[in-house]
């Protein structure tokens, strides 16, 4: 299972890293939906139920944001759903809380219009996912989380210069 999960996560990670070079928010959100579905499958194979559930919620959330329909009631719904599902399904202790915590922070700020600030948000929310993936045994996920953080950092610097 570990090998299969890491292969799936590797393919998802290729999509994830490529989002670091994308400047348009709508394209990032669509790419993330595909990546999140694949990573959700990998997390389920590794026993990361809260991470997989978080990814499913994130797919729907990203779609609503892509359609520019994300408003306060939707944000509250997704945050509440993430927290409730984590309470109900978490069997990983503190590790299992990471997806809900990251989801909450991301949802609160994801409708930022400034593309540089949005990329900073994406970059910062990948740091806890990097830890989650590593501890879960998704080593390809953890490595590519780190690469995504670096790619976003370089893109932010390029965006500020240009």
Coordinates of C-alpha atoms in Angstrom, one line a residue:
X1 CA 0.0 0.0 0.0
X2 CA 2.8 2.4 0.8
X3 CA 4.4 2.1 -2.6
X4 CA 1.0 2.5 -4.4
X5 CA 0.2 5.5 -2.3
X6 CA 3.5 7.1 -3.0
X7 CA 3.2 6.5 -6.8
X8 CA -0.3 8.1 -6.8
X9 CA 1.0 10.9 -4.6
X10 CA 4.0 11.4 -6.9
X11 CA 1.7 12.0 -9.9
X12 CA -0.4 14.4 -7.8
X13 CA 2.7 16.1 -6.7
X14 CA 3.8 16.8 -10.3
X15 CA 0.5 18.7 -10.7
X16 CA 1.0 20.4 -7.3
X17 CA 4.5 21.7 -8.1
X18 CA 3.4 23.0 -11.5
X19 CA 0.9 25.2 -9.8
X20 CA 3.8 27.1 -8.3
X21 CA 4.7 28.5 -11.7
X22 CA 1.1 29.5 -12.5
X23 CA 0.2 33.1 -11.9
X24 CA -3.6 33.0 -12.5
X25 CA -5.7 32.1 -9.4
X26 CA -8.4 30.3 -11.4
X27 CA -5.9 28.0 -13.1
X28 CA -4.3 27.2 -9.7
X29 CA -7.7 26.3 -8.2
X30 CA -8.6 23.9 -11.1
X31 CA -5.2 22.2 -11.0
X32 CA -5.5 21.9 -7.2
X33 CA -8.8 20.1 -7.6
X34 CA -7.2 17.3 -9.7
X35 CA -4.2 17.2 -7.4
X36 CA -6.4 17.0 -4.3
X37 CA -8.5 14.1 -5.6
X38 CA -5.3 12.1 -6.3
X39 CA -3.7 12.9 -3.0
X40 CA -6.9 12.0 -1.2
X41 CA -6.7 8.5 -2.6
X42 CA -3.1 8.2 -1.6
X43 CA -3.9 9.4 2.0
X44 CA -6.7 6.8 2.3
X45 CA -4.3 4.1 1.3
X46 CA -1.9 5.3 4.1
X47 CA -4.6 5.6 6.7
X48 CA -4.9 9.4 6.6
X49 CA -8.6 9.6 6.7
X50 CA -8.8 13.2 8.0
X51 CA -6.4 14.3 5.2
X52 CA -8.5 12.5 2.6
X53 CA -11.8 14.1 3.9
X54 CA -10.1 17.5 3.9
X55 CA -9.1 17.0 0.3
X56 CA -12.6 16.1 -0.8
X57 CA -14.0 19.2 1.0
X58 CA -11.2 21.3 -0.6
X59 CA -12.2 20.1 -4.1
X60 CA -15.8 21.4 -3.6
X61 CA -14.5 24.6 -1.9
X62 CA -12.0 25.3 -4.8
X63 CA -14.8 24.8 -7.3
X64 CA -17.1 27.3 -5.5
X65 CA -14.2 29.7 -5.3
X66 CA -13.4 29.2 -9.0
X67 CA -17.0 30.2 -9.8
X68 CA -16.5 33.2 -7.5
X69 CA -19.4 32.1 -5.3
X70 CA -17.4 31.6 -2.1
X71 CA -19.1 33.8 0.5
X72 CA -19.2 33.9 4.3
X73 CA -21.9 31.2 4.6
X74 CA -19.9 28.9 2.4
X75 CA -16.8 29.6 4.3
X76 CA -18.5 28.8 7.6
X77 CA -20.0 25.6 6.1
X78 CA -16.6 24.3 4.9
X79 CA -14.8 25.2 8.1
X80 CA -17.6 23.6 10.2
X81 CA -17.6 20.5 8.0
X82 CA -13.9 20.1 8.2
X83 CA -13.9 20.5 12.0
X84 CA -16.9 18.1 12.5
X85 CA -15.4 15.5 10.2
X86 CA -12.1 15.7 11.9
X87 CA -13.7 15.2 15.3
X88 CA -15.7 12.2 14.1
X89 CA -12.9 10.5 12.1
X90 CA -9.6 11.5 13.7
X91 CA -7.7 8.5 15.0
X92 CA -4.2 10.1 14.5
X93 CA -4.1 12.5 17.5
X94 CA -2.5 15.8 16.8
X95 CA -1.4 14.7 13.4
X96 CA -5.0 14.2 12.3
X97 CA -5.9 17.8 13.3
X98 CA -3.4 19.3 10.8
X99 CA -5.7 19.0 7.7
X100 CA -8.6 20.8 9.5
X101 CA -6.3 23.5 10.8
X102 CA -4.8 24.2 7.4
X103 CA -8.3 24.1 5.8
X104 CA -9.6 26.7 8.2
X105 CA -6.7 29.1 7.6
X106 CA -6.9 28.6 3.8
X107 CA -10.7 29.1 3.7
X108 CA -10.5 32.3 5.7
X109 CA -8.0 33.9 3.4
X110 CA -8.5 32.1 0.0
X111 CA -10.6 34.9 -1.6
X112 CA -7.7 37.3 -1.5
X113 CA -7.7 39.1 -4.8
X114 CA -4.0 40.1 -4.8
X115 CA -2.2 37.2 -6.7
X116 CA 1.1 37.7 -4.7
X117 CA -0.7 37.5 -1.4
X118 CA -2.7 34.4 -2.6
X119 CA 0.6 32.7 -3.6
X120 CA 2.0 33.5 -0.1
X121 CA -1.1 31.8 1.4
X122 CA -0.6 28.8 -0.8
X123 CA 3.0 28.6 0.2
X124 CA 2.4 28.9 3.9
X125 CA -0.4 26.4 4.0
X126 CA 1.9 23.8 2.4
X127 CA 4.3 23.8 5.4
X128 CA 2.0 21.8 7.7
X129 CA 0.9 19.5 4.9
X130 CA 4.6 18.7 4.4
X131 CA 4.8 17.6 8.0
X132 CA 1.5 15.6 7.7
X133 CA 2.6 13.8 4.5
X134 CA 6.1 12.9 6.0
X135 CA 4.7 11.5 9.2
X136 CA 2.0 9.6 7.3
X137 CA 4.6 7.9 5.1
X138 CA 3.8 9.8 1.9
X139 CA 7.4 10.7 1.3
X140 CA 6.9 11.8 -2.3
X141 CA 4.1 14.1 -1.0
X142 CA 6.4 15.6 1.6
X143 CA 9.3 16.1 -0.8
X144 CA 7.0 17.8 -3.4
X145 CA 5.3 19.9 -0.7
X146 CA 8.8 21.3 0.0
X147 CA 9.4 21.8 -3.7
X148 CA 6.1 23.5 -4.1
X149 CA 6.9 25.9 -1.2
X150 CA 10.2 26.8 -3.0
X151 CA 8.6 27.1 -6.4
X152 CA 6.0 29.5 -5.0
X153 CA 8.6 31.5 -3.3
X154 CA 10.6 32.0 -6.6
X155 CA 7.4 32.8 -8.4
X156 CA 6.5 35.4 -5.8
X157 CA 9.9 37.0 -6.2
X158 CA 9.5 37.1 -10.0
X159 CA 6.0 38.6 -9.7
X160 CA 7.2 41.3 -7.4
X161 CA 10.1 42.2 -9.8
X162 CA 7.8 42.2 -12.9

